[in-house]
Amino acid sequence: MEKICGAVRLSPESSTTARLLLPLTRNLSRQHGVVSFNRLVGVRLPHRHLTSLTSLTTHCSPSPSPPVSASVATETSAKVIDGKAIAKQIRDEITEEVSKMKNAIGVTPGLAVILVGDRKDSATYVRNKKKACESVGINSFEVRLPEDCTEQEVLKFISDFNDDPSVHGILVQLPLPSHMNEQNILNAVSIEKDVDGFHPLNIGRLAMRGREPLFVPCTPKGCIELLHRYGINIKGKKAVVIGRSNIVGMPAALLLQREDATISIVHSRTKNPEEFIREADIIISAVGQPNMVRGNWIKPGAVIIDVGINPVEDTKSPRGYRLVGDVCYEEACKVASAITPVPGGVGPMTIAMLLSNTLISAKRIHNFQ
Ligand code: NAP
């Protein structure tokens, strides 16, 4: 299967139907990586979200500056990095391994999700995690608590799951009600079951040479997996990560560094970000700004992993909006050598990585190779 930006070339077995991602404005749903990938579900965008959509038409707006001569290639067609197809491949591999484990030692990996309150979007995320688990044979356990429950009640469930040998991964669905201390609750999850990979010990180990985290955060892990599976060499390359959030940008930069790339991190205070971005052989963008990275910011032949999921107004769409990445796709695919689409790029990988982390956890706990 090979997809080329602009003209799409597909083998018959390729799946090209882009599933509509659940578009969340970042302010409304500050989620951890595992939660973010649950943006993978097709639901109607609630009206309150529509009010904060960035007003854009279906195309990138005109470039504010003239294109640099290096990036005016007009006929180049980047290879499309098909996250949906790779995620399916990974889920198939997980299904096989889960079955092997069950047959060999009678253990089925289990993921527990705690949902507090009655937010519809959170409920949808949890339902989709459950479905994803079922699809690969992983057991899922769900606890739903009312909005007005106490922090102690949540902590009690976490403690029970920490002690439960049939649970190998624990997720607390965010956001939590405002009367709860998120840090207290997340810190209560055993590091051995922290399949989100956000525990400070996991992040600390990720940052240190010679140390291994027990889990790598799902979205950045999915970005690197895409590079690996497309045979893109990282070692010795110049990479730029746009965004430095705890859940995506920062761990993505740490991962690239572990792969021997030389990293620049661009953030909201970076002056002239395009100057850094133009230097990069590999770009990972996790900003949340629709179409921010223009074609003329990109070095010809660069590889682009676009994590951003941004709903923008689209009057031509039956839903009145569509999703775009941080990178202006139609410009970038004329300059880059490979690029992830939005949707259908990084998004599907995040949930596949959650399943992968749960399997890894079960294997480690039961010493199953
Ligand atoms: P976040 O916590 O809001 O972080 C955004 C980062 O971008 C911050 O580090 C911020 O810099 C930086 N930034 C903001 N505006 C910028 C600008 N104009 N120029 C340069 N840097 C800028 O967001 P996040 O949770 O990392 O998510 C980022 C995007 O990825 C969102 O669109 C989100 O929906 C998407 N996402 C997708 C998945 C997936 O599965 N595909 C998973 C998670 C997130 P400062 O640090 O200086 O504020």
Coordinates of C-alpha atoms and ligand atoms in Angstrom, one line a residue:
M1 CA 0.0 0.0 0.0
E2 CA 1.3 3.4 -0.8
K3 CA -0.6 6.6 -0.5
I4 CA 0.7 9.7 -2.2
C5 CA -0.4 13.1 -1.1
G6 CA -2.6 14.8 -3.6
A7 CA -3.1 11.8 -5.9
V8 CA -3.9 8.9 -3.7
R9 CA -2.6 5.5 -4.7
L10 CA -4.0 2.6 -2.8
S11 CA -3.8 -1.1 -2.9
P12 CA -7.2 -2.9 -2.7
E13 CA -6.7 -3.9 0.9
S14 CA -6.0 -0.4 2.1
S15 CA -8.6 1.2 4.2
T16 CA -9.1 4.8 3.3
T17 CA -12.3 5.7 5.0
A18 CA -11.3 8.3 7.5
R19 CA -13.3 7.9 10.7
L20 CA -14.3 11.2 12.0
L21 CA -12.5 12.0 15.2
L22 CA -14.2 13.5 18.1
P23 CA -13.1 17.1 17.9
L24 CA -12.3 18.5 21.3
T25 CA -11.2 22.0 21.9
R26 CA -8.3 21.8 24.2
N27 CA -9.7 24.1 26.8
L28 CA -12.8 22.0 27.2
S29 CA -11.1 18.7 27.6
R30 CA -7.6 18.9 29.1
Q31 CA -6.9 15.2 28.7
H32 CA -3.9 13.0 29.1
G33 CA -2.7 11.1 26.1
V34 CA -4.9 8.1 26.7
V35 CA -7.8 10.3 26.9
S36 CA -6.9 12.3 23.8
F37 CA -6.8 9.3 21.6
N38 CA -10.3 8.7 22.5
R39 CA -11.0 11.6 20.2
L40 CA -11.2 8.8 17.7
V41 CA -14.9 8.4 18.0
G42 CA -17.5 9.7 15.7
V43 CA -19.9 11.9 17.6
R44 CA -21.7 15.1 16.9
L45 CA -19.8 18.1 18.0
P46 CA -21.7 19.7 20.9
H47 CA -22.9 23.2 20.3
R48 CA -20.7 24.6 23.0
H49 CA -17.7 23.3 21.1
L50 CA -18.8 24.9 17.9
T51 CA -18.7 28.4 19.4
S52 CA -15.0 28.0 19.9
L53 CA -14.1 26.6 16.5
T54 CA -11.5 28.5 14.6
S55 CA -13.1 30.1 11.6
L56 CA -11.4 28.7 8.6
T57 CA -12.6 27.5 5.2
T58 CA -11.6 24.1 3.8
H59 CA -8.2 25.3 2.8
C60 CA -5.2 26.9 4.5
S61 CA -5.5 30.7 4.3
P62 CA -3.0 32.5 2.1
S63 CA 0.6 32.4 3.3
P64 CA 1.4 35.6 5.2
S65 CA 4.9 35.7 3.7
P66 CA 6.2 34.8 0.2
P67 CA 7.4 31.2 0.0
V68 CA 11.2 30.7 0.4
S69 CA 12.8 29.4 -2.7
A70 CA 13.8 26.1 -1.1
S71 CA 10.2 25.1 -0.7
V72 CA 8.5 26.0 -3.9
A73 CA 8.5 22.5 -5.3
T74 CA 5.2 22.3 -6.9
E75 CA 5.0 18.7 -8.2
T76 CA 6.4 16.9 -5.1
S77 CA 4.1 14.4 -3.6
A78 CA 4.7 13.3 -0.1
K79 CA 4.1 9.7 0.9
V80 CA 1.1 9.6 3.3
I81 CA 1.9 7.9 6.6
D82 CA -1.2 5.9 7.2
G83 CA -1.8 5.7 10.9
K84 CA -5.1 4.0 10.5
A85 CA -3.6 1.1 8.6
I86 CA -0.6 0.8 11.0
A87 CA -2.8 0.9 14.0
K88 CA -4.8 -1.9 12.6
Q89 CA -1.7 -3.9 12.0
I90 CA -0.7 -3.3 15.6
R91 CA -4.1 -4.3 16.9
D92 CA -3.9 -7.5 15.0
E93 CA -0.4 -8.2 16.5
I94 CA -1.8 -7.5 19.9
T95 CA -4.7 -9.8 19.4
E96 CA -2.3 -12.6 18.5
E97 CA -0.1 -12.0 21.5
V98 CA -3.1 -11.8 23.9
S99 CA -4.3 -15.1 22.6
K100 CA -0.9 -16.7 22.9
M101 CA -0.6 -15.5 26.5
K102 CA -4.0 -16.8 27.4
N103 CA -3.2 -20.2 25.9
A104 CA 0.2 -20.5 27.5
I105 CA -0.4 -19.2 31.1
G106 CA -4.1 -18.7 31.3
V107 CA -3.8 -14.9 31.8
T108 CA -5.8 -12.3 30.0
P109 CA -4.5 -8.7 30.2
G110 CA -6.9 -6.3 31.9
L111 CA -7.4 -2.5 31.7
A112 CA -9.4 -0.6 34.4
V113 CA -10.9 2.7 33.7
I114 CA -12.4 5.0 36.3
L115 CA -15.0 7.6 35.1
V116 CA -16.2 10.2 37.5
G117 CA -19.2 12.4 36.6
D118 CA -21.5 12.4 33.7
R119 CA -19.7 14.3 30.9
K120 CA -20.9 12.9 27.6
D121 CA -17.5 13.2 25.9
S122 CA -15.8 11.3 28.8
A123 CA -18.4 8.6 28.7
T124 CA -17.8 8.2 24.9
Y125 CA -14.1 8.0 25.4
V126 CA -14.5 5.3 28.0
R127 CA -16.9 3.3 25.9
N128 CA -14.4 3.4 23.0
K129 CA -11.6 2.2 25.2
K130 CA -13.8 -0.6 26.2
K131 CA -14.6 -1.4 22.6
A132 CA -10.9 -1.3 21.7
C133 CA -10.0 -3.7 24.5
E134 CA -12.7 -6.1 23.4
S135 CA -11.5 -6.0 19.8
V136 CA -8.1 -7.4 20.8
G137 CA -9.2 -9.7 23.7
I138 CA -8.1 -7.5 26.6
N139 CA -10.5 -7.5 29.6
S140 CA -11.8 -4.1 30.5
F141 CA -13.1 -3.0 33.9
E142 CA -15.1 0.1 34.3
V143 CA -16.1 2.1 37.4
R144 CA -18.5 5.0 37.1
L145 CA -18.8 7.3 40.0
P146 CA -21.2 10.2 40.4
E147 CA -20.0 13.8 40.0
D148 CA -20.4 14.5 43.7
C149 CA -18.4 11.5 45.0
T150 CA -15.4 12.1 47.2
E151 CA -11.7 11.9 46.4
Q152 CA -11.5 9.2 49.0
E153 CA -13.9 7.0 47.0
V154 CA -11.9 7.4 43.8
L155 CA -8.7 6.6 45.7
K156 CA -10.3 3.5 47.2
F157 CA -11.1 2.2 43.7
I158 CA -7.5 2.9 42.5
S159 CA -6.1 1.2 45.5
D160 CA -8.3 -1.9 44.8
F161 CA -7.2 -2.0 41.2
N162 CA -3.6 -1.6 42.2
D163 CA -4.0 -4.8 44.3
D164 CA -6.1 -6.7 41.8
P165 CA -4.0 -9.2 39.9
S166 CA -6.4 -9.3 37.0
V167 CA -5.8 -5.6 36.3
H168 CA -2.6 -4.7 34.5
G169 CA -3.3 -1.1 33.5
I170 CA -5.3 1.7 35.3
L171 CA -6.7 4.9 33.7
V172 CA -8.5 7.7 35.4
Q173 CA -10.6 9.5 32.9
L174 CA -9.9 13.2 32.9
P175 CA -11.0 15.8 33.5
L176 CA -12.0 15.1 37.1
P177 CA -14.6 17.2 38.9
S178 CA -13.1 20.5 40.2
H179 CA -13.4 19.5 43.9
M180 CA -10.8 16.7 43.3
N181 CA -7.0 17.0 43.3
E182 CA -6.0 15.5 40.0
Q183 CA -2.4 15.1 41.1
N184 CA -3.3 13.2 44.2
I185 CA -5.5 10.9 42.3
L186 CA -3.0 10.2 39.4
N187 CA -0.1 9.7 41.8
A188 CA -2.1 7.0 43.5
V189 CA -2.0 4.7 40.4
S190 CA 0.8 2.2 40.9
I191 CA 3.7 2.9 38.6
E192 CA 3.6 -0.8 37.4
K193 CA 0.0 -0.2 36.1
D194 CA 0.5 3.4 34.8
V195 CA -0.2 2.6 31.2
D196 CA -0.5 6.3 30.4
G197 CA 3.2 6.6 31.2
F198 CA 2.8 10.0 32.9
H199 CA 4.0 9.0 36.3
P200 CA 7.0 11.3 37.1
L201 CA 9.2 8.2 37.6
N202 CA 8.3 7.0 34.1
I203 CA 9.0 10.4 32.6
G204 CA 12.2 10.7 34.6
R205 CA 13.5 7.4 33.4
L206 CA 12.6 8.4 29.8
A207 CA 14.8 11.5 30.2
M208 CA 17.8 9.6 31.7
R209 CA 20.4 7.8 29.8
G210 CA 20.6 4.1 30.7
R211 CA 17.2 4.0 32.4
E212 CA 14.1 2.4 31.0
P213 CA 10.6 3.7 31.7
L214 CA 8.0 1.1 32.5
F215 CA 5.6 2.8 30.1
V216 CA 6.0 5.4 27.3
P217 CA 3.2 7.9 26.9
C218 CA 0.8 6.6 24.2
T219 CA 0.7 9.5 21.7
P220 CA 4.4 10.2 21.4
K221 CA 5.0 6.4 21.4
G222 CA 2.6 6.2 18.5
C223 CA 4.5 9.0 16.6
I224 CA 7.8 7.1 16.9
E225 CA 6.2 3.8 16.0
L226 CA 4.9 5.4 12.7
L227 CA 8.5 6.5 11.9
H228 CA 9.8 3.0 12.6
R229 CA 7.2 1.2 10.7
Y230 CA 7.7 3.5 7.6
G231 CA 11.4 2.8 7.8
I232 CA 12.3 6.5 8.5
N233 CA 15.7 6.8 9.9
I234 CA 15.9 9.0 13.0
K235 CA 19.5 8.6 14.1
G236 CA 21.6 11.7 13.5
K237 CA 18.7 13.6 12.0
K238 CA 17.7 17.1 13.0
A239 CA 14.3 17.0 14.5
V240 CA 12.0 19.7 15.8
V241 CA 9.1 19.2 18.2
I242 CA 6.5 21.9 18.2
G243 CA 4.8 22.0 21.6
R244 CA 6.2 21.0 25.0
S245 CA 3.2 19.7 26.8
N246 CA 3.7 16.9 29.4
I247 CA 1.5 14.6 27.4
V248 CA 2.9 15.0 23.9
G249 CA 5.6 17.5 23.1
M250 CA 8.0 16.9 26.0
P251 CA 7.9 13.1 25.9
A252 CA 8.1 13.1 22.0
A253 CA 11.3 15.2 22.3
L254 CA 12.7 12.8 24.9
L255 CA 11.9 9.8 22.7
L256 CA 13.5 11.4 19.6
Q257 CA 16.6 12.1 21.6
R258 CA 16.8 8.5 22.8
E259 CA 16.7 7.6 19.1
D260 CA 19.8 9.8 18.6
A261 CA 18.2 12.7 16.8
T262 CA 19.3 16.2 17.5
I263 CA 16.3 18.1 18.9
S264 CA 14.9 21.6 18.9
I265 CA 11.8 22.3 20.9
V266 CA 9.5 25.2 19.6
H267 CA 6.9 26.6 22.0
S268 CA 4.7 29.6 22.3
R269 CA 7.5 31.9 23.3
T270 CA 9.9 30.8 20.5
K271 CA 10.8 33.8 18.3
N272 CA 10.6 33.1 14.6
P273 CA 9.6 29.4 15.0
E274 CA 9.8 28.9 11.2
E275 CA 13.6 29.4 11.4
F276 CA 13.9 26.3 13.6
I277 CA 11.3 24.3 11.7
R278 CA 13.0 24.9 8.3
E279 CA 16.1 23.2 9.6
A280 CA 14.4 20.0 10.6
D281 CA 14.5 16.6 8.8
I282 CA 11.7 15.4 11.1
I283 CA 8.9 17.6 12.5
I284 CA 6.5 16.4 15.2
S285 CA 3.9 19.1 15.8
A286 CA 1.6 19.0 18.9
V287 CA 0.4 22.6 19.2
G288 CA -3.4 22.7 18.7
Q289 CA -3.2 25.6 16.2
P290 CA -5.0 24.8 12.9
N291 CA -2.7 25.0 9.9
M292 CA 0.0 26.9 11.8
V293 CA 2.9 25.3 10.0
R294 CA 3.0 26.5 6.4
G295 CA 4.6 24.9 3.4
N296 CA 7.3 27.5 3.3
W297 CA 8.3 26.6 6.8
I298 CA 9.3 23.1 5.8
K299 CA 12.6 21.8 4.5
P300 CA 12.1 19.9 1.2
G301 CA 12.1 16.2 2.0
A302 CA 11.3 16.6 5.7
V303 CA 9.0 14.0 7.4
I304 CA 6.0 15.4 9.2
I305 CA 4.1 13.8 12.1
D306 CA 1.1 16.0 12.8
V307 CA -0.4 15.3 16.2
G308 CA -2.7 18.3 16.2
I309 CA -6.5 17.7 16.0
N310 CA -8.2 21.0 15.4
P311 CA -11.9 21.4 14.5
V312 CA -12.4 24.2 12.0
E313 CA -15.6 25.6 10.6
D314 CA -16.5 24.1 7.3
T315 CA -19.9 25.1 5.8
K316 CA -19.5 22.5 3.1
S317 CA -19.4 19.7 5.7
P318 CA -22.7 18.3 6.8
R319 CA -21.5 18.7 10.4
G320 CA -20.5 22.3 9.9
Y321 CA -16.9 21.6 10.8
R322 CA -13.9 19.4 9.9
L323 CA -10.7 18.4 11.5
V324 CA -7.3 19.7 10.5
G325 CA -3.8 19.3 11.9
D326 CA -1.3 21.9 13.0
V327 CA 0.4 21.6 9.6
C328 CA -1.2 23.0 6.5
Y329 CA -1.5 19.7 4.7
E330 CA -2.1 20.8 1.2
E331 CA 1.0 23.0 1.2
A332 CA 3.2 20.6 3.3
C333 CA 2.6 17.6 1.1
K334 CA 4.2 19.4 -1.9
V335 CA 7.4 19.9 0.1
A336 CA 7.7 17.0 2.6
S337 CA 8.7 13.5 1.7
A338 CA 6.2 11.9 4.1
I339 CA 3.3 13.2 6.2
T340 CA 0.6 12.0 8.5
P341 CA -2.9 13.1 7.6
V342 CA -5.5 14.5 10.1
P343 CA -7.6 12.5 10.7
G344 CA -6.1 9.1 10.2
G345 CA -2.5 9.7 11.2
V346 CA -1.4 9.9 14.8
G347 CA -4.9 9.6 16.3
P348 CA -5.5 5.9 15.6
M349 CA -2.0 5.1 16.9
T350 CA -2.7 6.5 20.4
I351 CA -5.3 3.9 21.3
A352 CA -3.2 1.1 19.7
M353 CA -0.4 2.2 22.0
L354 CA -2.6 2.0 25.1
L355 CA -3.5 -1.5 24.2
S356 CA 0.2 -2.2 23.6
N357 CA 1.1 -0.7 27.0
T358 CA -1.6 -2.9 28.7
L359 CA -0.2 -6.0 27.0
I360 CA 3.4 -5.0 28.0
S361 CA 2.3 -4.6 31.6
A362 CA 0.6 -8.0 31.7
K363 CA 3.6 -9.7 30.2
R364 CA 5.9 -8.0 32.7
I365 CA 3.8 -8.7 35.7
H366 CA 3.5 -12.4 34.7
N367 CA 7.0 -12.7 33.4
F368 CA 5.7 -13.8 30.1
Q369 CA 8.1 -13.3 27.1
Ligands
NAP1 P1 -1.2 21.7 25.0 O1 -1.0 21.1 26.3 O2 -2.1 22.9 24.9 O3 0.3 22.2 24.5 C1 0.4 22.9 23.4 C2 1.8 23.3 23.2 O4 2.0 24.0 22.0 C3 2.4 24.1 24.4 O5 3.7 23.6 24.7 C4 2.5 25.5 23.8 O6 3.6 26.3 24.2 C5 2.7 25.2 22.3 N1 2.1 26.3 21.5 C6 0.9 26.9 21.6 N2 0.8 27.8 20.7 C7 2.0 27.9 20.0 C8 2.5 28.6 18.9 N3 1.7 29.6 18.3 N4 3.7 28.4 18.5 C9 4.5 27.4 19.0 N5 4.0 26.7 20.1 C10 2.8 26.9 20.5 O7 -1.7 20.7 23.9 P2 -1.4 19.1 23.8 O8 -2.3 18.4 24.8 O9 0.0 18.8 23.8 O10 -2.1 18.8 22.4 C11 -1.6 19.5 21.2 C12 -2.4 19.1 20.0 O11 -2.4 17.7 19.9 C13 -3.9 19.4 20.2 O12 -4.5 19.7 18.9 C14 -4.5 18.0 20.7 O13 -5.9 17.9 20.3 C15 -3.7 17.1 19.9 N6 -3.5 15.8 20.5 C16 -3.7 14.7 19.7 C17 -3.6 13.4 20.2 C18 -3.8 12.3 19.3 O14 -4.0 11.2 19.7 N7 -3.7 12.5 18.0 C19 -3.2 13.2 21.5 C20 -3.0 14.3 22.3 C21 -3.1 15.6 21.8 P3 3.8 26.7 25.8 O15 4.3 25.5 26.5 O16 4.7 27.8 25.7 O17 2.4 27.1 26.3

